[in-house]
Short mmCIF file of C-alpha atoms in Angstrom, two decimals:
data_model
loop_
_atom_site.label_atom_id
_atom_site.label_comp_id
_atom_site.label_asym_id
_atom_site.label_seq_id
_atom_site.Cartn_x
_atom_site.Cartn_y
_atom_site.Cartn_z
CA TYR A 1 74.05 118.86 108.84
CA THR A 2 71.81 115.83 108.35
CA ARG A 3 71.83 116.61 104.62
CA PHE A 4 75.65 116.86 104.76
CA LEU A 5 75.87 113.44 106.45
CA ASP A 6 73.50 111.98 103.85
CA LEU A 7 75.73 113.41 101.12
CA GLN A 8 78.81 111.87 102.74
CA LYS A 9 77.06 108.51 102.94
CA ALA A 10 75.98 108.71 99.29
CA GLU A 11 79.55 109.55 98.21
CA ALA A 12 80.94 106.63 100.22
CA GLN A 13 78.38 104.28 98.66
CA ALA A 14 79.22 105.53 95.15
CA ARG A 15 82.95 104.99 95.80
CA GLU A 16 82.31 101.48 97.12
CA ALA A 17 80.28 100.71 94.00
CA GLN A 18 83.24 101.90 91.88
CA ILE A 19 85.68 99.65 93.77
CA GLU A 20 83.32 96.66 93.50
CA ALA A 21 82.95 97.23 89.76
CA ALA A 22 86.75 97.31 89.38
CA LEU A 23 87.11 94.13 91.46
CA GLU A 24 84.49 92.43 89.30
CA ARG A 25 86.47 93.22 86.13
CA VAL A 26 89.64 91.68 87.62
CA ARG A 27 87.56 88.74 88.87
CA ALA A 28 86.14 88.14 85.38
CA VAL A 29 89.52 88.07 83.63
CA SER A 30 91.03 85.91 86.40
CA MET A 31 88.16 83.43 86.12
CA ALA A 32 88.92 83.11 82.39
CA MET A 33 92.56 82.08 82.98
CA HIS A 34 93.57 78.67 81.68
CA GLN A 35 97.28 79.18 81.04
CA THR A 36 100.07 80.90 82.96
CA ASP A 37 100.73 83.41 80.20
CA GLU A 38 97.19 84.74 80.71
CA LEU A 39 98.50 86.46 83.84
CA THR A 40 99.37 89.17 81.29
CA ASP A 41 95.65 89.87 80.84
CA VAL A 42 95.09 90.03 84.59
CA LEU A 43 97.89 92.56 85.12
CA GLY A 44 96.68 94.64 82.17
CA VAL A 45 93.13 94.79 83.56
CA LEU A 46 94.53 95.53 87.01
CA PHE A 47 96.36 98.58 85.62
CA GLU A 48 93.17 99.78 83.94
CA GLN A 49 91.19 99.41 87.17
CA PHE A 50 93.78 101.30 89.23
CA ASP A 51 93.47 104.09 86.64
CA PHE A 52 89.67 103.85 86.78
CA LEU A 53 89.83 104.34 90.56
CA GLY A 54 92.08 107.40 90.20
CA ILE A 55 95.28 105.80 91.53
CA ASN A 56 97.16 106.25 88.21
CA PRO A 57 100.24 104.11 88.97
CA VAL A 58 103.49 104.11 87.01
CA PHE A 59 103.20 100.35 86.65
CA THR A 60 101.53 97.38 88.32
CA HIS A 61 103.33 94.28 89.46
CA LEU A 62 102.78 90.70 90.55
CA THR A 63 105.33 88.97 92.79
CA LEU A 64 105.08 85.18 93.13
CA PHE A 65 107.43 83.69 95.73
CA ASP A 66 109.34 80.41 95.58
CA GLU A 67 109.86 80.01 99.31
CA ALA A 68 112.18 76.98 99.11
CA ASN A 69 114.63 78.68 96.75
CA GLU A 70 114.19 82.19 98.20
CA THR A 71 113.42 83.66 94.79
CA PHE A 72 110.45 85.45 93.30
CA THR A 73 109.05 85.85 89.82
CA LEU A 74 108.33 89.50 89.15
CA ARG A 75 105.88 90.51 86.45
CA ILE A 76 105.28 94.18 85.70
CA THR A 77 103.09 96.04 83.24
CA THR A 78 103.09 99.69 82.23
CA GLY A 79 100.27 101.88 80.97
CA GLY A 80 99.97 103.17 77.43
CA LYS A 81 98.27 101.71 74.37
CA LYS A 82 100.79 98.91 73.94
CA ARG A 83 100.42 96.73 77.02
CA VAL A 84 103.60 94.82 77.81
CA VAL A 85 104.20 92.42 80.67
CA ALA A 86 107.85 91.77 81.48
CA GLU A 87 108.92 88.88 83.68
CA GLN A 88 112.09 88.12 85.65
CA LEU A 89 113.26 85.60 88.26
CA ILE A 90 114.93 87.44 91.14
CA ASP A 91 116.88 86.52 94.28
CA VAL A 92 114.96 87.64 97.36
CA ASN A 93 118.22 88.45 99.15
CA ALA A 94 119.52 90.88 96.49
CA VAL A 95 118.02 93.93 98.24
CA GLU A 96 117.46 94.40 101.97
CA SER A 97 113.90 95.72 101.52
CA TRP A 98 113.03 92.63 99.41
CA LYS A 99 114.28 90.39 102.23
CA THR A 100 112.05 92.32 104.66
CA SER A 101 109.02 92.00 102.36
CA PHE A 102 109.68 88.27 101.99
CA ALA A 103 109.90 87.90 105.79
CA ASN A 104 106.66 89.89 106.22
CA TRP A 105 104.91 87.70 103.65
CA LYS A 106 106.04 84.48 105.38
CA LYS A 107 104.99 85.56 108.87
CA SER A 108 101.24 85.85 108.47
CA GLU A 109 98.42 87.62 106.71
CA LEU A 110 98.53 90.28 109.42
CA HIS A 111 100.89 92.09 107.04
CA ASP A 112 98.06 92.87 104.67
CA VAL A 113 99.86 95.71 102.95
CA ASP A 114 103.59 96.01 102.33
CA CYS A 115 105.21 99.32 101.34
CA ILE A 116 108.74 99.93 100.08
CA ASP A 117 110.11 103.46 99.66
CA TYR A 118 113.10 103.59 97.31
CA PRO A 119 115.05 106.86 97.72
CA PRO A 120 116.42 108.36 94.47
CA GLU A 121 120.03 107.41 95.24
CA VAL A 122 119.34 103.64 95.30
CA LEU A 123 117.31 103.54 92.07
CA PRO A 124 120.26 103.02 89.66
CA ALA A 125 121.23 99.86 91.59
CA VAL A 126 117.61 98.65 91.63
CA TRP A 127 117.31 99.26 87.87
CA GLU A 128 120.47 97.18 87.36
CA LEU A 129 118.96 94.28 89.30
CA LEU A 130 115.70 94.58 87.35
CA ASP A 131 117.46 94.86 84.00
CA GLU A 132 115.40 92.10 82.31
CA VAL A 133 112.01 93.62 83.06
CA MET A 134 113.10 97.22 82.48
CA SER A 135 114.71 96.33 79.12
CA ALA A 136 111.52 94.60 77.95
CA ILE A 137 109.46 97.79 78.23
CA PRO A 138 109.00 99.28 74.73
CA GLU A 139 110.53 102.57 73.67
CA GLY A 140 108.30 105.48 74.58
CA GLN A 141 107.23 103.72 77.80
CA LYS A 142 110.66 102.98 79.26
CA LEU A 143 111.32 104.21 82.78
CA VAL A 144 114.69 105.35 84.11
CA PRO A 145 115.79 106.34 87.65
CA GLU A 146 115.79 110.03 86.61
CA ASP A 147 112.00 109.77 86.15
CA PHE A 148 111.70 109.50 89.94
CA PRO A 149 113.50 112.53 91.45
CA ASP A 150 111.59 112.07 94.72
CA GLY A 151 111.98 108.30 94.79
CA LEU A 152 109.88 105.30 93.79
CA TYR A 153 107.10 104.00 96.05
CA THR A 154 105.85 100.41 96.05
CA THR A 155 102.48 99.50 97.57
CA GLN A 156 101.50 95.83 97.51
CA GLY A 157 98.82 93.65 99.02
CA HIS A 158 99.47 90.23 100.56
CA CYS A 159 98.03 87.07 99.04
CA LYS A 160 98.81 83.38 99.56
CA TYR A 161 101.35 83.31 96.73
CA GLY A 162 103.06 86.67 97.08
CA PHE A 163 102.14 90.30 96.48
CA ILE A 164 100.11 92.21 93.93
CA GLY A 165 100.36 95.98 93.77
CA PHE A 166 101.57 99.12 92.06
CA ASN A 167 104.48 101.55 91.92
CA HIS A 168 104.09 105.30 92.12
CA THR A 169 105.96 108.61 92.36
CA ARG A 170 104.35 109.20 95.78
CA ARG A 171 103.27 107.28 98.86
CA ALA A 172 99.87 105.61 98.67
CA THR A 173 96.91 107.02 100.60
CA GLU A 174 95.18 104.91 103.24
CA GLU A 175 92.28 104.31 100.86
CA GLU A 176 94.69 103.15 98.13
CA LYS A 177 96.29 100.71 100.57
CA GLU A 178 92.86 99.28 101.41
CA ILE A 179 92.06 98.95 97.70
CA VAL A 180 95.29 97.10 96.88
CA VAL A 181 94.69 94.67 99.77
CA ARG A 182 91.21 93.90 98.43
CA PHE A 183 92.59 93.30 94.93
CA ALA A 184 95.35 91.06 96.29
CA LYS A 185 92.95 88.94 98.35
CA GLU A 186 90.67 88.52 95.36
CA PHE A 187 93.59 87.62 93.10
CA GLY A 188 94.90 85.06 95.62
CA ARG A 189 91.54 83.31 95.74
CA LEU A 190 91.23 83.20 91.96
CA TYR A 191 94.86 82.15 91.44
CA GLN A 192 94.18 79.16 93.70
CA ARG A 193 91.33 78.22 91.37
CA PHE A 194 93.68 78.62 88.38
CA LEU A 195 96.25 76.29 89.96
CA ASP A 196 93.51 73.74 90.71
CA LEU A 197 92.43 73.92 87.06
CA GLN A 198 96.00 73.34 85.90
CA LYS A 199 96.34 70.36 88.24
CA ALA A 200 93.04 68.87 87.04
CA GLU A 201 94.10 69.28 83.40
CA THR A 202 97.44 67.60 84.10
#
């Protein structure tokens, strides 16, 4: 049994090393940011790291809130060889679950992870609202509501500026929620540095 416990500990340490390596890759590309359009690179690397950790999302997303205007800029990226980041400005109040997420984000960092479950019947309406980003996805990688017969599941971690996370055909595990929170916290810290750089350059 002692050997079994040692094995468990070794496996946990190996997994933690994997997560740290993935975080370091996101950290490196975030540190290299000098322009807003380089967020594309961050989201692309984020997708790769989620794959590396066995999460295999449908796409990753970054939500940056404009609190005063109650809007958010949504950026998404899909997998595949051709990495595309689509961007759209969206009204927070367009969907009830978005209003709830916005309220959770404003309250405090106690809401470290935010999950939205979209049942299959609401997906056509969601796709209509996200027309700009969905239309920008290249042929061969396009997603339609019928691709999600059991619904679409959003898992996103809280950072100072919004949420960073992924969408899946299933609910996230507890470990996956912890991972996305760690990525979001790291991104928030590095995005602050990016904004400081922009301000200094201006």
